[in-house]
CSV table of C-alpha atoms and ligand atoms in Angstrom, one decimal:
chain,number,residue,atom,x,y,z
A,115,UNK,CA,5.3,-32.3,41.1
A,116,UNK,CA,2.4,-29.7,41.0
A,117,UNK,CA,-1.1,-30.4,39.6
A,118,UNK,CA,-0.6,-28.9,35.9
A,119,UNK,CA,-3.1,-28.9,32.7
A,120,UNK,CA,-1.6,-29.7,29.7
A,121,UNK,CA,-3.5,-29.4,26.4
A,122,UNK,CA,-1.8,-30.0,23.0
A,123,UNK,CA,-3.0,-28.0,19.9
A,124,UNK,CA,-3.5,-29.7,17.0
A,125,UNK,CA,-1.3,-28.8,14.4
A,126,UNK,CA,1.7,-30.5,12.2
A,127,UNK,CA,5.3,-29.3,11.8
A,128,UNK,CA,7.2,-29.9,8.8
A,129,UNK,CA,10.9,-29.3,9.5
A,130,UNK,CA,14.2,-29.4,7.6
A,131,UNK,CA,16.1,-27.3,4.9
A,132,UNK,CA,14.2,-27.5,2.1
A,133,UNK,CA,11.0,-28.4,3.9
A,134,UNK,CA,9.5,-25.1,1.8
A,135,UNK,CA,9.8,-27.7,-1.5
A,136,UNK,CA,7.0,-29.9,0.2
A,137,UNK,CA,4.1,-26.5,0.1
A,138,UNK,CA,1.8,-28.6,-2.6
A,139,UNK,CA,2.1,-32.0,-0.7
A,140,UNK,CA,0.8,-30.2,2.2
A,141,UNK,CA,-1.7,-28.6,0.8
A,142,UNK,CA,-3.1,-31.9,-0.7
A,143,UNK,CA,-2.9,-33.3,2.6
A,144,UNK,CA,-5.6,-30.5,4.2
A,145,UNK,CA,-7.6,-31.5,1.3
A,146,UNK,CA,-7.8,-28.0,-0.1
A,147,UNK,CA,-7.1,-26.7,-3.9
A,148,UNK,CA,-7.7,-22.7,-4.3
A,149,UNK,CA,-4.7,-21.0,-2.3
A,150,UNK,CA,-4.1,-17.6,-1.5
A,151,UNK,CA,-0.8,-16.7,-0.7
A,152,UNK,CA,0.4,-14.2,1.3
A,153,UNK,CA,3.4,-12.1,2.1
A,154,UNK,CA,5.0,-8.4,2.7
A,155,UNK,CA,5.8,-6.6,-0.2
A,156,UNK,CA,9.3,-7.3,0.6
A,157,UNK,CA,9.0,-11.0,0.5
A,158,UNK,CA,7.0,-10.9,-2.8
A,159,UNK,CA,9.9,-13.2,-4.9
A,160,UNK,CA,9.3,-15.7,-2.5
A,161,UNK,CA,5.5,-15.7,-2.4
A,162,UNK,CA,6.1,-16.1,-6.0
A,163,UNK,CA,8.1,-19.1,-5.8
A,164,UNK,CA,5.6,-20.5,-3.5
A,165,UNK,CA,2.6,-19.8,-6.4
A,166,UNK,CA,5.1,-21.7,-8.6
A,167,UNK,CA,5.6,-24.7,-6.3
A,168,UNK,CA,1.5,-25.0,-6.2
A,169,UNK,CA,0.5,-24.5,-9.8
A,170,UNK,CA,-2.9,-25.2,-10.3
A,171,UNK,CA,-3.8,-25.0,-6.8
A,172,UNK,CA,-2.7,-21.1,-6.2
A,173,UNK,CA,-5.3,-18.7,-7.3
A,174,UNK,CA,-4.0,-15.8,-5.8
A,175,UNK,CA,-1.2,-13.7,-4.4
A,176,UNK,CA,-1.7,-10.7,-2.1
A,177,UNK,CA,1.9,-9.1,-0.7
A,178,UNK,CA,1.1,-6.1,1.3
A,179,UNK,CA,0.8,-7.7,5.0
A,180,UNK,CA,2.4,-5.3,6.9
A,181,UNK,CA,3.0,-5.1,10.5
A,182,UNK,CA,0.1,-5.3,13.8
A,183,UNK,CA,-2.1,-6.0,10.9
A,184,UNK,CA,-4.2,-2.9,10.3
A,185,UNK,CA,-7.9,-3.6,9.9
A,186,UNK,CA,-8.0,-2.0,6.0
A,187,UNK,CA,-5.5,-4.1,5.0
A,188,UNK,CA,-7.5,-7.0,6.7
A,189,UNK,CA,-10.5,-6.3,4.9
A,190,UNK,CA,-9.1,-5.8,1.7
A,191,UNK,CA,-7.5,-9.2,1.7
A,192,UNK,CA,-10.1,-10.6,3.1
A,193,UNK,CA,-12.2,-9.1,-0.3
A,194,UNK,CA,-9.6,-10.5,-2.4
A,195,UNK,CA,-9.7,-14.4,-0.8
A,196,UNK,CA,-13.0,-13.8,-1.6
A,197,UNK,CA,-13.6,-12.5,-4.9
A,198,UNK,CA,-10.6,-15.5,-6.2
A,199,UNK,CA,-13.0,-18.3,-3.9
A,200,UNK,CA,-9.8,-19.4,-2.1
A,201,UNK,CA,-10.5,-21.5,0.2
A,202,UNK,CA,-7.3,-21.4,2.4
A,203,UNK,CA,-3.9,-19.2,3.0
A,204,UNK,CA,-0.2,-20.1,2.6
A,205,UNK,CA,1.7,-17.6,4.5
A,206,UNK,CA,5.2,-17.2,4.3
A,207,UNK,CA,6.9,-14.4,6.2
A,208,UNK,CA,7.2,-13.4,10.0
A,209,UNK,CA,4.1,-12.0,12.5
A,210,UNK,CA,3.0,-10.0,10.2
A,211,UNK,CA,1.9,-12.0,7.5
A,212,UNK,CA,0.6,-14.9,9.4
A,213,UNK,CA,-1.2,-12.4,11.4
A,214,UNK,CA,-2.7,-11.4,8.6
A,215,UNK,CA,-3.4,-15.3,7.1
A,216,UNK,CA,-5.1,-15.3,10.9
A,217,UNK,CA,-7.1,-12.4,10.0
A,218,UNK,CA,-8.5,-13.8,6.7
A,219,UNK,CA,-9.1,-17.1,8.6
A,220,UNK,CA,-11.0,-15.7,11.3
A,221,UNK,CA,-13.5,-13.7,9.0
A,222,UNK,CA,-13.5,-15.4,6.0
A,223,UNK,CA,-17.3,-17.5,5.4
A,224,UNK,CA,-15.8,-20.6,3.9
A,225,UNK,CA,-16.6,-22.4,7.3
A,226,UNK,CA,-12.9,-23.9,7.4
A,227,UNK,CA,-10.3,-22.0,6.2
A,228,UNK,CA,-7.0,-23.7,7.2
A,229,UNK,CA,-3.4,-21.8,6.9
A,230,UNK,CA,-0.3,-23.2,6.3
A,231,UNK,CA,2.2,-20.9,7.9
A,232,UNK,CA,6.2,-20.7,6.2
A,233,UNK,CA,8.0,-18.3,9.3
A,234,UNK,CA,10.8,-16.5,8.0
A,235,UNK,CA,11.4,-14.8,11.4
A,236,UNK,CA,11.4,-16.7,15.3
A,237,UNK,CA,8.3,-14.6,16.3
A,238,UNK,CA,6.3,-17.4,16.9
A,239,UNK,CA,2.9,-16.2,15.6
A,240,UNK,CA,2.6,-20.0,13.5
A,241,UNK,CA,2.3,-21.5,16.8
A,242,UNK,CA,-0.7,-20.0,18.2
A,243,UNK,CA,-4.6,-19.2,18.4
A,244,UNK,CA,-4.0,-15.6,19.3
A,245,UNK,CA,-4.5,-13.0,16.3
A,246,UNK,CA,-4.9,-8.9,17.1
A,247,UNK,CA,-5.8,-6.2,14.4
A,248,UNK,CA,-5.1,-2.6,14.8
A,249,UNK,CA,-7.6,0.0,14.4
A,250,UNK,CA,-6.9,3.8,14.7
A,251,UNK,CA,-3.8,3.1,16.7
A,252,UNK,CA,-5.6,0.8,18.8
A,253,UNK,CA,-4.4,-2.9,19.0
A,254,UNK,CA,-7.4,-5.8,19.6
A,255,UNK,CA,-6.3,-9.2,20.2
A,256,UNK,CA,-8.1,-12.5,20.6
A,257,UNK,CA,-7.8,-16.1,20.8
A,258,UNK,CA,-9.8,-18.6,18.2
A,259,UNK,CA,-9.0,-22.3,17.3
A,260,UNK,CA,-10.1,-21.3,13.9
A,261,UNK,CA,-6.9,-19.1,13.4
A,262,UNK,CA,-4.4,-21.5,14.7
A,263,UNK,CA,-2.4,-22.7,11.7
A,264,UNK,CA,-2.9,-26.5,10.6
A,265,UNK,CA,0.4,-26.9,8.9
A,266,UNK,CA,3.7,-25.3,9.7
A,267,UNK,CA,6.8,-25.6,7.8
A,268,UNK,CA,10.4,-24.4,8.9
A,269,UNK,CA,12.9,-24.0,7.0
A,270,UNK,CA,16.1,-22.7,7.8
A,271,UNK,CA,17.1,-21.7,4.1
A,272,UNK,CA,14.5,-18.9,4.7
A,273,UNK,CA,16.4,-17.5,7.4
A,274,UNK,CA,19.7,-16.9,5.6
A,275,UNK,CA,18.2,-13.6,4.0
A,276,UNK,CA,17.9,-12.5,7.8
A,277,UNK,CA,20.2,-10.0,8.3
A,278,UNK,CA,22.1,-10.8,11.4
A,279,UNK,CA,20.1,-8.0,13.7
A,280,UNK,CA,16.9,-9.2,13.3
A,281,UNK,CA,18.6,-12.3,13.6
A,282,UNK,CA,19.3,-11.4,17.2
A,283,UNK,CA,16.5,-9.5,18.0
A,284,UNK,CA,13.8,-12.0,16.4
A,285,UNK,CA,15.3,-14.8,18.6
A,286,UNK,CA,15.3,-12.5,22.1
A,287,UNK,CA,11.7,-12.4,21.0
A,288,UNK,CA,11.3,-15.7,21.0
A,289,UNK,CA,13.2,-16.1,24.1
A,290,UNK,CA,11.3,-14.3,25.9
A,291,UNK,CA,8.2,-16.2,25.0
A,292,UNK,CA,10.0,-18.9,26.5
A,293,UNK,CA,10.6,-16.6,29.9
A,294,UNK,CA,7.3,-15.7,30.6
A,295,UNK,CA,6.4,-19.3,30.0
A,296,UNK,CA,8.4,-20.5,32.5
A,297,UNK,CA,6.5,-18.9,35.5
A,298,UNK,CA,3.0,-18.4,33.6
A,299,UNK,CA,0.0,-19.1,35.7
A,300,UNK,CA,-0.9,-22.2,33.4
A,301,UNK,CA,2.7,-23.6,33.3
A,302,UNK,CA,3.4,-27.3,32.6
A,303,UNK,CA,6.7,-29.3,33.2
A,304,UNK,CA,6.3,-30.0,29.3
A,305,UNK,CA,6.1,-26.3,28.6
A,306,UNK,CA,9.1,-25.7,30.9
A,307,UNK,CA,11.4,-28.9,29.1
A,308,UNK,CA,10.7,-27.0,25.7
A,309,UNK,CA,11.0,-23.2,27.6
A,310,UNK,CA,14.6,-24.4,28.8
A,311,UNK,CA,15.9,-26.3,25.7
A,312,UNK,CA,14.8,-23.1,23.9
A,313,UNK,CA,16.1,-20.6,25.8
A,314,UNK,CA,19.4,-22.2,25.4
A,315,UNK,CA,19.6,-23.4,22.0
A,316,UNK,CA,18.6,-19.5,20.6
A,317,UNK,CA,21.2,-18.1,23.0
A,318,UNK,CA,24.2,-20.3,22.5
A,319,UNK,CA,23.9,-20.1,18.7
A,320,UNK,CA,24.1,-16.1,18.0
A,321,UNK,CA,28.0,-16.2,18.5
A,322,UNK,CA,28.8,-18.5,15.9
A,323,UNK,CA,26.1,-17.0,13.5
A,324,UNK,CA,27.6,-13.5,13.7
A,325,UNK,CA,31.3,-15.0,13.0
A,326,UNK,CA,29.4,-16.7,9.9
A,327,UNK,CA,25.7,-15.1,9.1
A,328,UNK,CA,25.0,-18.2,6.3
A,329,UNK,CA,26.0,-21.2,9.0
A,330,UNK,CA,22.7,-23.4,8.1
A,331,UNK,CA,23.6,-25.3,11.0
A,332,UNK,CA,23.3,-22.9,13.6
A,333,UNK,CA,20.1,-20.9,11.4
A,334,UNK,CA,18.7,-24.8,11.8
A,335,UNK,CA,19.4,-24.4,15.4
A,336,UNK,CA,17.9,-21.5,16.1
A,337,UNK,CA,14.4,-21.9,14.3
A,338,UNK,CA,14.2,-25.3,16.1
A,339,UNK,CA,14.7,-23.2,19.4
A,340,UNK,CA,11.9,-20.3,18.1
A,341,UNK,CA,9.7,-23.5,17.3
A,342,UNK,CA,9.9,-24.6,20.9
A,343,UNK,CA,9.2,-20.6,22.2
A,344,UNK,CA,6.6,-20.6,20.0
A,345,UNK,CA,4.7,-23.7,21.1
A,346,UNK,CA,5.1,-22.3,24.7
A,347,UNK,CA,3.4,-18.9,23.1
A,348,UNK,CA,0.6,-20.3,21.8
A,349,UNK,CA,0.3,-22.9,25.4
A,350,UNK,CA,0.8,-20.7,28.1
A,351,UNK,CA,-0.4,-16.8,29.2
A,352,UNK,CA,2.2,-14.4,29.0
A,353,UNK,CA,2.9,-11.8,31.9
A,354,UNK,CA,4.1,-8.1,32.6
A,355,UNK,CA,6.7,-8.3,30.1
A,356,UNK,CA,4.2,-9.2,26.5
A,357,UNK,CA,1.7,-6.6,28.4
A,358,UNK,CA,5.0,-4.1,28.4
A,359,UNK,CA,6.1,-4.6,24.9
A,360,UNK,CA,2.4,-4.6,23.7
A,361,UNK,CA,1.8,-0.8,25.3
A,362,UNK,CA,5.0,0.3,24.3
A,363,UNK,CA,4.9,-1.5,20.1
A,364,UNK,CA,1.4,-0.4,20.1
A,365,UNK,CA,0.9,3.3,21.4
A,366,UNK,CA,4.4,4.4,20.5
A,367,UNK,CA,5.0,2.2,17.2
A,368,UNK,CA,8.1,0.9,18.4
A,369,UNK,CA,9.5,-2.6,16.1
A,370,UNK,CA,8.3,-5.6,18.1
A,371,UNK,CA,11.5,-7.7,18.1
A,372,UNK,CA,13.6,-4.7,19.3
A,373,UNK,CA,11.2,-4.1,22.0
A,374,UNK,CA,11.6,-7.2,23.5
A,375,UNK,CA,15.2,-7.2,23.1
A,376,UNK,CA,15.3,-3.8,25.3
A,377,UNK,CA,12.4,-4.8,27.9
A,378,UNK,CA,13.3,-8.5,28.4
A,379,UNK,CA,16.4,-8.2,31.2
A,380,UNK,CA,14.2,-5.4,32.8
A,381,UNK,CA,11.0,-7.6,32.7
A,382,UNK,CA,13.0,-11.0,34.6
A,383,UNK,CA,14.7,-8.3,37.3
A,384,UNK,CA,11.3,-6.8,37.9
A,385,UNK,CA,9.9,-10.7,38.9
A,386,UNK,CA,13.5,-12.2,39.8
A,387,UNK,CA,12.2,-12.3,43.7
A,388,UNK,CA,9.4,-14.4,43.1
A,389,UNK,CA,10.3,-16.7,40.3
A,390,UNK,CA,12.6,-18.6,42.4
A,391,UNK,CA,12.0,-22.0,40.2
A,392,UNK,CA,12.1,-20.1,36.8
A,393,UNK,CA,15.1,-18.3,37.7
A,394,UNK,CA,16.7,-21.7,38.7
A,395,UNK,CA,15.7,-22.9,34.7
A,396,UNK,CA,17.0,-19.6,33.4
A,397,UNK,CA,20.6,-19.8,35.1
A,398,UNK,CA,20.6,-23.1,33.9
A,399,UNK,CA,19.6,-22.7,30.3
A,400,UNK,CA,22.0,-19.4,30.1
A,401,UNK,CA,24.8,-20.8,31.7
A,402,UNK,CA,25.0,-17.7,34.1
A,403,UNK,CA,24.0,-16.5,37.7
A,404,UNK,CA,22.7,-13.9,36.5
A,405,UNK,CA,19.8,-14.5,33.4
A,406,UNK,CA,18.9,-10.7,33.1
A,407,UNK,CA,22.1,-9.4,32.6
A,408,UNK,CA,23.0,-12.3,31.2
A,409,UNK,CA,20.5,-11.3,28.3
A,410,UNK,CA,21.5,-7.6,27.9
A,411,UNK,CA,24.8,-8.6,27.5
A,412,UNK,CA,24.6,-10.9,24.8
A,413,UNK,CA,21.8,-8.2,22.9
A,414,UNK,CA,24.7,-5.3,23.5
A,415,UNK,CA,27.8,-7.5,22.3
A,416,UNK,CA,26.3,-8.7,19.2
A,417,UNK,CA,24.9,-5.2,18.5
A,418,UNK,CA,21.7,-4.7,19.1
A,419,UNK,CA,19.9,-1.8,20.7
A,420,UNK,CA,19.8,-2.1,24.3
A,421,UNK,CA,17.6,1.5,25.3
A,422,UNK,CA,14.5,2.7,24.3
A,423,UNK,CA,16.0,6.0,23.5
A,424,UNK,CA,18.1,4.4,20.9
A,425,UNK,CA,14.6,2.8,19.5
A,426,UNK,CA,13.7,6.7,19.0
A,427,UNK,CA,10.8,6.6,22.3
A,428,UNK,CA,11.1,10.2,23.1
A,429,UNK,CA,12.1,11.0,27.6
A,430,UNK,CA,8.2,12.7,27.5
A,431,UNK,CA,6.7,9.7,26.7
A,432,UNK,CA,7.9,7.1,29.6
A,433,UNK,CA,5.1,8.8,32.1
A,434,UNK,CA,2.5,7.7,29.3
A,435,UNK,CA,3.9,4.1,28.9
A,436,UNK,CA,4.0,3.7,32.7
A,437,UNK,CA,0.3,4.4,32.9
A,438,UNK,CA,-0.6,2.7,29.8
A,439,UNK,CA,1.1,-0.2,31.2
A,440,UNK,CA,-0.7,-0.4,34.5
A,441,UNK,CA,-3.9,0.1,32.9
A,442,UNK,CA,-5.4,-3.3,32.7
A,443,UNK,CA,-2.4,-5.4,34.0
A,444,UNK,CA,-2.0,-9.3,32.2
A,445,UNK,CA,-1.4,-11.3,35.4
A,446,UNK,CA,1.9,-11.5,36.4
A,447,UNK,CA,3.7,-13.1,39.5
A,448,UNK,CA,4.7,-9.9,41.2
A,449,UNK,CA,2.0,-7.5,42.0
A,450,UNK,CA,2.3,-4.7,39.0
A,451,UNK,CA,3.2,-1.1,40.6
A,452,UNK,CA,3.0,2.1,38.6
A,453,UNK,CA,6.1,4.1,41.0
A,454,UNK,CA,8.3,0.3,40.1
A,455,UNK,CA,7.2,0.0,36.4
A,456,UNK,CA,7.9,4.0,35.9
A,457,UNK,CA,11.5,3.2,37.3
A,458,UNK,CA,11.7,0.5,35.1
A,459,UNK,CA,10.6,1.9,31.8
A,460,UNK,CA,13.0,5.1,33.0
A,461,UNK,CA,16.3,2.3,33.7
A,462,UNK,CA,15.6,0.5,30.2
A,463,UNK,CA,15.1,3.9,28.2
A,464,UNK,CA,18.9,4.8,29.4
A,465,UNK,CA,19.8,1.2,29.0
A,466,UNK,CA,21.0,0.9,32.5
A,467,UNK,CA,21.7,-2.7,33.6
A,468,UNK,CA,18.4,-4.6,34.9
A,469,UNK,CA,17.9,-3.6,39.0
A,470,UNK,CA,16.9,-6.2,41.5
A,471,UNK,CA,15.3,-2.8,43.4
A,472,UNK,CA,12.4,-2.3,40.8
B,222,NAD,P1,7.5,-9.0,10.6
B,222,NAD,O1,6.7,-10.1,10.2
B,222,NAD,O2,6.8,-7.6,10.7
B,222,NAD,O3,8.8,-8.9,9.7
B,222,NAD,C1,9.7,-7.8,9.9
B,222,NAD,C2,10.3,-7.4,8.5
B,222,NAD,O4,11.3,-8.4,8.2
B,222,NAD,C3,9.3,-7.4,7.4
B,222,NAD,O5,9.6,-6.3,6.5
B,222,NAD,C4,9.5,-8.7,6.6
B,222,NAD,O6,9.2,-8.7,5.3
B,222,NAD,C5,11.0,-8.9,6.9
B,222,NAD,N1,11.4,-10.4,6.9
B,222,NAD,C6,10.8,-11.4,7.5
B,222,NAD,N2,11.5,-12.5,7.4
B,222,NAD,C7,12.6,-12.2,6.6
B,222,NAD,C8,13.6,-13.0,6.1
B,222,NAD,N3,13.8,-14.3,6.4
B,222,NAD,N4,14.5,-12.3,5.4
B,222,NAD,C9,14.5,-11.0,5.1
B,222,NAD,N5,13.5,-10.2,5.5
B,222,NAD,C10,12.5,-10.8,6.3
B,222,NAD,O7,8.1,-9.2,12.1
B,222,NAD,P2,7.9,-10.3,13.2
B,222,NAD,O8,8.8,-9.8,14.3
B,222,NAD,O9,8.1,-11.6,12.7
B,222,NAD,O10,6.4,-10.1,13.6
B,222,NAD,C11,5.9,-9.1,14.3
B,222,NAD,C12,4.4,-9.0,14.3
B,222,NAD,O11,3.9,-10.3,14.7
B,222,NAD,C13,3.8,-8.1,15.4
B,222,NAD,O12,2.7,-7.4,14.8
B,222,NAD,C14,3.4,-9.0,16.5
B,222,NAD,O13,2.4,-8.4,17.3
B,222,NAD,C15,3.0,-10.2,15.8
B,222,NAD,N6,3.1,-11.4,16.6
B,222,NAD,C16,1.9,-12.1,16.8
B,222,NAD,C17,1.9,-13.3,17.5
B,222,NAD,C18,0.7,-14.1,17.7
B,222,NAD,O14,0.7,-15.1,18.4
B,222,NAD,N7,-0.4,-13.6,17.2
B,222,NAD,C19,3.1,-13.8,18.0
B,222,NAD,C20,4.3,-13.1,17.8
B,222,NAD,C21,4.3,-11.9,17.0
């Protein structure tokens, strides 16, 4: 066994179907009243329901989170938890709008401002300290304790209004959390137990849930598996391929989950040689020989996007990505080369299969 550092973060999951019925007990629990509760504008009815389940205790809703949380919409929702006096967030949606609970939090001047964080996606946001704002095309990110949700319930009901796609693509993001976990700098054998049972859970569930999109029991499944990414996410530094799909979500406004669904076989290939213990996990998890082709395969099979040209990234723009990409490198295993990642970028924009040769 290697000398590891694990440190646990402090926050309570609430799981189950129906979990989302238990919002007020919750709340009471944190020993908080004045609720603001957030969502897209798309998930408004539910936001709705969740003022219902609270009664007295909501005293606001505000439903325009939208996605890499621009600063305007920050501040103004920051403005609004203010001028209501809340005095913490209820967030129910995907990234977006617990980034944007995470905003508030981080911000707001009531000196603790806890958020209880509903995903309705596997991005995995719920699970960590990091939050990021986007300011004239520009993404910032941090990390702050104070942001990291105190509460989090899953419930798989949510998920059924997931159209199969984003089904997909949502839990190749949160596989790939689980990847880059698996040969981060500040990896753990606990992190690698929940990396490997996650990894395998999300990928051995999208076949029966695109024969039958409203199987609970796989949804279940699945958002037990994101939960695990997640908690690696929020335990462990991610590598080459976050930094990857960062530039490219970022500068080129590509979605996030799609992203990662292209980039992720590319991203393992590019490392393969020096991972030899991850890889080991991976094969094992995937059932395969082969974990990055293994990935692209299942993504193209159950119909997702597998290039970025099919994501709209025009051919001009691969020479900018490569650069952007090198430009202040995450750490990652393998040394990070502009003439490999260039190659890279060029393979996953025709949606070749993975090379060992990057
Ligand atoms: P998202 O939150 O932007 O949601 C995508 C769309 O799907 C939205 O329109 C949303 O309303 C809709 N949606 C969400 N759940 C649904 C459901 N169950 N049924 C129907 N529609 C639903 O997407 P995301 O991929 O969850 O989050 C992406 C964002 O989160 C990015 O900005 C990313 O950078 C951020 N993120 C942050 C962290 C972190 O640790 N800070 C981690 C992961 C992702």
């Amino acid at each position: 066994m290697k000398e590891f550092v694990y440190t646990s973060s402090p926050s309570r999951v609430v799981f189950g179907s129906g979990a989302l019925n238990r919002v007020a007990e919750e709340i009471d629990l944190l020993g908080v009243s004045k609720v603001l509760v957030l969502s897209t504008s798309g998930q408004v009815k539910r936001a709705e329901h969740i003022v219902d389940l609270l009664g007295q205790r909501a005293v606001g809703l505000y439903s325009k989170a939208v996605m890499h949380v621009p600063l305007e919409t920050a501040n103004e929702a920051l403005s609004e938890s203010k001028r209501l006096g809340a005095d913490c967030a209820v967030a129910i949606g995907g990234g977006s709008t617990i980034g944007l609970a995470k905003a508030i939090a981080l911000k707001s001047t009531v000196a603790d401002f806890p958020i209880i964080a509903i995903p309705s996606t596997y991005a995995g946001s719920e699970m960590t300290s990091i939050y990021g704002f986007t300011e004239g095309g520009v993404k910032t990110t941090g990390k702050d304790p104070r942001v990291l949700p105190r509460t989090v319930i899953y419930d798989p009901d949510l998920s059924l209004s997931l159209a199969f796609k984003l089904t997909l693509t949502s839990g190749m993001n949160a596989i790939a959390h689980a990847v880059e976990g698996l040969y981060a700098r500040e990896g753990n054998p606990v992190m690698n137990l929940m990396a490997e049972e996650g990894i395998h859970v999300i990928a051995s569930e999208f076949s029966r849930l695109k024969a039958d999109p409203a199987n609970l029991e796989a949804r279940s499944s699945i958002l037990y598996g994101a939960w695990l990414c997640g908690t690696v996410l929020g335990n462990v530094g991610m590598a080459l391929h976050h930094k990857l799909c960062h530039t490219l979500g970022g500068a080129f406004n590509l979605s996030h989950a799609e992203v990662h669904t292209v980039m992720l076989p590319h991203s393992i290939a590019y490392n393969a040689s020096v991972i030899p213990e991850a890889m080991v996990i991976m094969c094992r998890a995937l059932d395969t020989g082969s974990p990055a082709s293994c990935l692209q395969k299942l993504a193209r099979e159950n119909g997702a996007a597998i290039s970025l040209r099919d994501l709209g990234l025009p051919e001009t723009d691969l020479d900018r990505a490569a650069d952007l990409a090198v430009a202040k490198p995450y750490w990652n295993p393998r040394p990070v080369e502009r003439a490999s990642i260039r190659e890279l970028l060029q393979n996953a924009w025709e949606g070749l299969l993975p090379s060992s040769d990057y």
